[in-house]
Short mmCIF file of C-alpha atoms in Angstrom, two decimals:
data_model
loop_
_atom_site.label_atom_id
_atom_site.label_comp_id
_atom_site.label_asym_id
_atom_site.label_seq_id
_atom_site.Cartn_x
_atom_site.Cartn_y
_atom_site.Cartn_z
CA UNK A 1 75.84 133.93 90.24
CA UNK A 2 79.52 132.97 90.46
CA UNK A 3 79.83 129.26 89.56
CA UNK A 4 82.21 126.57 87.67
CA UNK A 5 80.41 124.54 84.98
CA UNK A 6 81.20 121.52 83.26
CA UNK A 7 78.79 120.97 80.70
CA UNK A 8 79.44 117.23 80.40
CA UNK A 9 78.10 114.74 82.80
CA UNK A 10 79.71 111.56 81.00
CA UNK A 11 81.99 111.32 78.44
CA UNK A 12 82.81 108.05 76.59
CA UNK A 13 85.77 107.64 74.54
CA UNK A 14 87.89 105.25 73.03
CA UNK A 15 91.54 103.39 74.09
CA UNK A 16 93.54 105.60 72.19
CA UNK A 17 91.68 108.59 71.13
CA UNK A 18 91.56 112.10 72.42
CA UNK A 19 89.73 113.31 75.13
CA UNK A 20 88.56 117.14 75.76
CA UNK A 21 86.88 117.74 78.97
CA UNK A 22 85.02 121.32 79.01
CA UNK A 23 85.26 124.07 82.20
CA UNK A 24 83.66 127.25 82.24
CA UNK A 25 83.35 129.22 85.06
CA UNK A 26 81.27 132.66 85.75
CA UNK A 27 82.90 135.18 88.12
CA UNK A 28 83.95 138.86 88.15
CA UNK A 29 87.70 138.15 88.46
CA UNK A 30 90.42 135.59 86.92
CA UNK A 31 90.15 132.98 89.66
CA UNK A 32 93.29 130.78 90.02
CA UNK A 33 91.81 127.03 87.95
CA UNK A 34 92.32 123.70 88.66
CA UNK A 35 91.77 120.03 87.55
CA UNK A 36 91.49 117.31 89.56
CA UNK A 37 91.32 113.54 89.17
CA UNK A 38 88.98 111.16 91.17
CA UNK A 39 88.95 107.31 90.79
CA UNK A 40 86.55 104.92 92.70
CA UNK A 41 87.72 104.57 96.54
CA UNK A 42 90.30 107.20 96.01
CA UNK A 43 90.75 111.05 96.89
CA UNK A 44 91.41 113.69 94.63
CA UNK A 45 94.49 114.00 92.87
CA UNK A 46 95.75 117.31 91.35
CA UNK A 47 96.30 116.73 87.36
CA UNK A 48 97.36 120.80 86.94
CA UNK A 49 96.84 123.81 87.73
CA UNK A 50 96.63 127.67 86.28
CA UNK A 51 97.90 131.13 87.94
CA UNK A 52 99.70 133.18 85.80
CA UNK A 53 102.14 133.04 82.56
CA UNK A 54 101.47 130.70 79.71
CA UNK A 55 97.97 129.90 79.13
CA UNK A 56 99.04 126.26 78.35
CA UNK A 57 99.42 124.41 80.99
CA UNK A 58 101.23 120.80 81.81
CA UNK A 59 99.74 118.11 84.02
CA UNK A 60 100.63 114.79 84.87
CA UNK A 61 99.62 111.68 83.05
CA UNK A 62 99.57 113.47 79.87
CA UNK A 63 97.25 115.72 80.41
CA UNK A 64 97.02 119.64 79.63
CA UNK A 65 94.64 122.23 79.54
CA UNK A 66 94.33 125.58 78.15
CA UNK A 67 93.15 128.89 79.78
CA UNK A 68 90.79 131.28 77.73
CA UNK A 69 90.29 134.63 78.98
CA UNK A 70 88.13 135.21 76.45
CA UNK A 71 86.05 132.35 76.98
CA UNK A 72 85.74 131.87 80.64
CA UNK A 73 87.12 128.55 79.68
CA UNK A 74 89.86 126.32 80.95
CA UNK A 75 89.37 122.95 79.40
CA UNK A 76 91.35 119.73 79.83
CA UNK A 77 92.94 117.34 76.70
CA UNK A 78 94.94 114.38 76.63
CA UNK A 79 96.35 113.51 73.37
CA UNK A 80 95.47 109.31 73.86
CA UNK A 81 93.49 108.04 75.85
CA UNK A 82 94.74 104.74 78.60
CA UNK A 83 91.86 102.65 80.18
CA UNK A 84 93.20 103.96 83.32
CA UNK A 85 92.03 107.71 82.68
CA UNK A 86 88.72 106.22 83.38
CA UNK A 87 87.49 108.24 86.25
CA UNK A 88 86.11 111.68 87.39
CA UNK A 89 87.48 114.38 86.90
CA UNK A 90 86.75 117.99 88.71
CA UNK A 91 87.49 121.68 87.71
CA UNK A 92 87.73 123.95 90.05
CA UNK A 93 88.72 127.38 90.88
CA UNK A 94 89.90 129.50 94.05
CA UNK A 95 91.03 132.87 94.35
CA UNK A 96 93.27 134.94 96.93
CA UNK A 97 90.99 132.54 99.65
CA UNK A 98 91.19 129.62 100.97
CA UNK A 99 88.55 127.44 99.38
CA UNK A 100 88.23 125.39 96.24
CA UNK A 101 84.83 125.48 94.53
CA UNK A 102 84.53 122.56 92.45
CA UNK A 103 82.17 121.78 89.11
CA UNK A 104 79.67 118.94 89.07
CA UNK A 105 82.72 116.68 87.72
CA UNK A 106 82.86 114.59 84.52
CA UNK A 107 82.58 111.11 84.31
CA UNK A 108 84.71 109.55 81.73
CA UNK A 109 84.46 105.86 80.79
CA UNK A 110 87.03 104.51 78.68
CA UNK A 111 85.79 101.77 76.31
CA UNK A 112 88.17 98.99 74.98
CA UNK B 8 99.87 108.04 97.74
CA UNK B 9 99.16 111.68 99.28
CA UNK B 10 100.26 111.23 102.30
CA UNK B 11 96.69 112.02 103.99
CA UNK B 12 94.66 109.07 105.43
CA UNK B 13 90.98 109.43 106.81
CA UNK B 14 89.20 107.32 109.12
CA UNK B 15 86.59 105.67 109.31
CA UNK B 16 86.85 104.97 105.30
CA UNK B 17 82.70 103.90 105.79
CA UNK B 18 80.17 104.85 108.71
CA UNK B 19 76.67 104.46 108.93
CA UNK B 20 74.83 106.44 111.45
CA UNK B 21 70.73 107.31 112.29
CA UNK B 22 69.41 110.98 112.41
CA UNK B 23 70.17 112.76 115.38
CA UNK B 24 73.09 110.78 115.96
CA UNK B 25 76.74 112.63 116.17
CA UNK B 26 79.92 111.77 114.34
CA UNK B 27 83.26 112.58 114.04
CA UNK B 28 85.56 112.04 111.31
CA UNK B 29 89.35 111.67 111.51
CA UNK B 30 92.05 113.10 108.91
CA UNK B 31 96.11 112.73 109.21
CA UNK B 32 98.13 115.27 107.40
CA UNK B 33 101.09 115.15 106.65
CA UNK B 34 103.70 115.84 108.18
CA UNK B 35 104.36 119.81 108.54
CA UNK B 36 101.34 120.73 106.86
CA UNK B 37 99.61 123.34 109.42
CA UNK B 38 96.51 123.87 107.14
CA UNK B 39 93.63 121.35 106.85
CA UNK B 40 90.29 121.88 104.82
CA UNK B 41 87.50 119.48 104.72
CA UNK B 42 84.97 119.71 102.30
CA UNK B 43 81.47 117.51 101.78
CA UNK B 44 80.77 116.17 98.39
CA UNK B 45 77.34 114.55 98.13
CA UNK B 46 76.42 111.65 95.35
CA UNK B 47 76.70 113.03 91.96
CA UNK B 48 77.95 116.44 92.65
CA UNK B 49 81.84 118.38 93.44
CA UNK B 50 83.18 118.67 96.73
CA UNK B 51 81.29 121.61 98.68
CA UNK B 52 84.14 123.66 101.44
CA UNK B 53 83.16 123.13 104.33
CA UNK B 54 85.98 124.57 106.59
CA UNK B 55 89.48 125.40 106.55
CA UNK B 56 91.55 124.82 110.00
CA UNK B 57 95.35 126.88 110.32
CA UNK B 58 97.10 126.81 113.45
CA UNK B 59 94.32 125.10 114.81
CA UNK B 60 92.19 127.89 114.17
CA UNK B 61 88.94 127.94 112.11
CA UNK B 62 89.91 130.74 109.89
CA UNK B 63 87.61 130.28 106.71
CA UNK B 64 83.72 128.16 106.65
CA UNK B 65 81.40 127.47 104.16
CA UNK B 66 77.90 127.73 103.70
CA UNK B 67 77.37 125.00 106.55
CA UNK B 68 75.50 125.34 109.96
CA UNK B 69 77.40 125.17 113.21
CA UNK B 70 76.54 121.72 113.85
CA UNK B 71 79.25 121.24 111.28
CA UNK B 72 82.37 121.72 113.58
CA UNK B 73 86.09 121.21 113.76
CA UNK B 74 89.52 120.45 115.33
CA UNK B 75 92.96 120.83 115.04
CA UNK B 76 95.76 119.35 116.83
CA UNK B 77 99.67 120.14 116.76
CA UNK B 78 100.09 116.22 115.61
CA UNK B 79 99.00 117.61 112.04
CA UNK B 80 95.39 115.16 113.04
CA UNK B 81 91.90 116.67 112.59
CA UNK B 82 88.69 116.24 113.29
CA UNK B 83 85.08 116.63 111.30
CA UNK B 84 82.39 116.45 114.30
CA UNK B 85 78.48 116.49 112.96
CA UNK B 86 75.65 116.99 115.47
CA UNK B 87 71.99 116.31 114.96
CA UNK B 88 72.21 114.42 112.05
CA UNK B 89 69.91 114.67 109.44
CA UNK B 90 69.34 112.55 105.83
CA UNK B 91 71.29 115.14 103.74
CA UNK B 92 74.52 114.77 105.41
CA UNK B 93 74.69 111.77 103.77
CA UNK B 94 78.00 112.08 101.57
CA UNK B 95 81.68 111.60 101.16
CA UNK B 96 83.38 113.75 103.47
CA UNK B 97 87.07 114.79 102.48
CA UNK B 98 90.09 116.28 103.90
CA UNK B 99 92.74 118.42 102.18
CA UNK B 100 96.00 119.27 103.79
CA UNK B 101 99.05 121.74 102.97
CA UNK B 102 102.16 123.26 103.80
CA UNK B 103 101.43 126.88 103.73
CA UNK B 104 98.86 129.11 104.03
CA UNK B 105 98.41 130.65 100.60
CA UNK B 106 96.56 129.87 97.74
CA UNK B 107 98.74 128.98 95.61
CA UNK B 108 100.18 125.87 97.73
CA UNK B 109 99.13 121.79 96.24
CA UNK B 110 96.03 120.82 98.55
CA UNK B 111 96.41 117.12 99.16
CA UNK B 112 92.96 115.16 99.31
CA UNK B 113 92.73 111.74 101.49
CA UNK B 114 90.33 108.94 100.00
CA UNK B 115 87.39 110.16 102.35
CA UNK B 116 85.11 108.87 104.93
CA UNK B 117 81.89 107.85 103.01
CA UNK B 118 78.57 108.49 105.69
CA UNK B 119 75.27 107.57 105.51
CA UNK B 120 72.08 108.43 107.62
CA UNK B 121 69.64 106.42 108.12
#
C-alpha cells in the first residue's frame, strides 16, 4: 500500500545537539516530499521541500534534509538544536495531484 | 504569519448536528484545500476547491462538503455528525494550480462531538 512513514513517534533531544528526523515513504513513483512544522495552536508551516536537482535540500530555521532514491528516504537534520524547534513535525509527499498525504508526524521535545 | 485565518479557532457540537467551518485565503490565491487531522495522527485531504470548483476529494463521504467564493473565503460544511469527526480541521491556500506551488496552512478550527 502506498504510504509515508515516520518511524519515530517522539524524539527527545538536547539544547544544542543534532536532531535527525526519519521519512520513508512506499509508492511506485518519486513523489514530490515535503516537511512541515507544527507548534501548539498553530498551522503548518513549510520547513522545505524536494522536486528535482540536488538531493540536498535547504529549509528554513536551519534545517535540511536529504533525498535517497535508494532508500525511499527523505529525512530531516538540523545541525543544533533551539528550544524553539520543539514541536511536530510532518513529512509528506504529493505527486502531479493536488493532495498532500502526510506521515503520523514526530513529536520532538527539546530538553534544557 | 501565513496569511490564512480560520474561524471558529474551537467548536463543540452533538451528533447529528451540522457545522461549517470558515477559511480566508489570501489574497489571489484561487485554490483552497482543507484537510482533517484527527488526535495523534497527519492531516488526512479532504478536498481541494479551484475556481470555486470541487476538483479533487478524499476518501470522505458527501456529508463532507464545500464552498468557494470569489472573496478568496471558504467554507467546510459537515452534516450528520458523528463522534469521529472529532479533529482539527485545516485549510491550505495557494496561488496556482500546480503542484509544485507553497500550500499555506491556517491554525485550524479544532471540533469536537459530543
Amino acid at each position: 500500500a502506498q504510504s509515508v512513514t515516520q518511524p519515530d513517534i517522539h524524539i527527545t533531544v538536547s539544547e544544542g545537539a543534532s536532531l535527525e528526523l526519519r521519512c520513508n515513504y512506499s509508492y511506485g513513483a518519486t513523489p514530490y516530499l515535503f516537511w512541515y512544522v507544527q507548534s501548539p495552536g498553530q498551522g503548518l508551516q513549510l520547513l522545505l521541500k524536494y522536486f528535482s536537482g540536488d538531493t540536498l535540500v535547504q529549509g528554513i530555521k536551519g534545517f535540511e534534509a536529504e533525498f535517497k532514491r535508494s532508500q525511499s528516504s527523505f529525512n530531516l537534520r538540523k545541525p543544533s538544536v533551539h528550544w524553539s524547534d520543539a514541536a511536530e513535525y510532518f513529512c509528506a509527499v504529493s505527486f502531479n495531484d493536488y493532495k498532500l498525504s502526510f506521515g503520523a508526524g514526530t513529536t520532538v521535545t527539546v530538553r534544557a | 504569519e501565513t496569511g490564512v485565518t480560520q474561524s471558529p479557532t474551537h467548536l463543540i457540537k452533538t451528533r447529528g448536528q451540522q457545522v461549517t467551518l470558515r477559511c480566508s485565503s489570501q489574497s489571489g490565491h484561487n485554490t483552497v484545500s482543507w484537510y482533517q487531522q484527527a488526535l495523534g495522527q497527519g492531516p488526512q485531504f479532504i478536498f481541494q476547491y479551484y475556481r470555486e470548483e470541487e476538483n479533487g476529494r478524499g476518501n470522505f463521504p458527501p456529508r463532507f462538503s464545500g464552498l468557494q467564493f470569489p472573496n478568496y473565503s471558504s467554507e467546510l460544511n459537515v452534516n450528520a455528525l458523528e463522534l469521529d469527526d472529532s479533529a482539527l480541521y485545516l485549510c491550505a491556500s495557494r496561488a496556482t494550480h500546480g503542484t509544485q506551488e507553497t500550500q499555506y496552512f491556517g491554525p485550524g478550527t479544532r471540533l469536537l462531538v459530543l
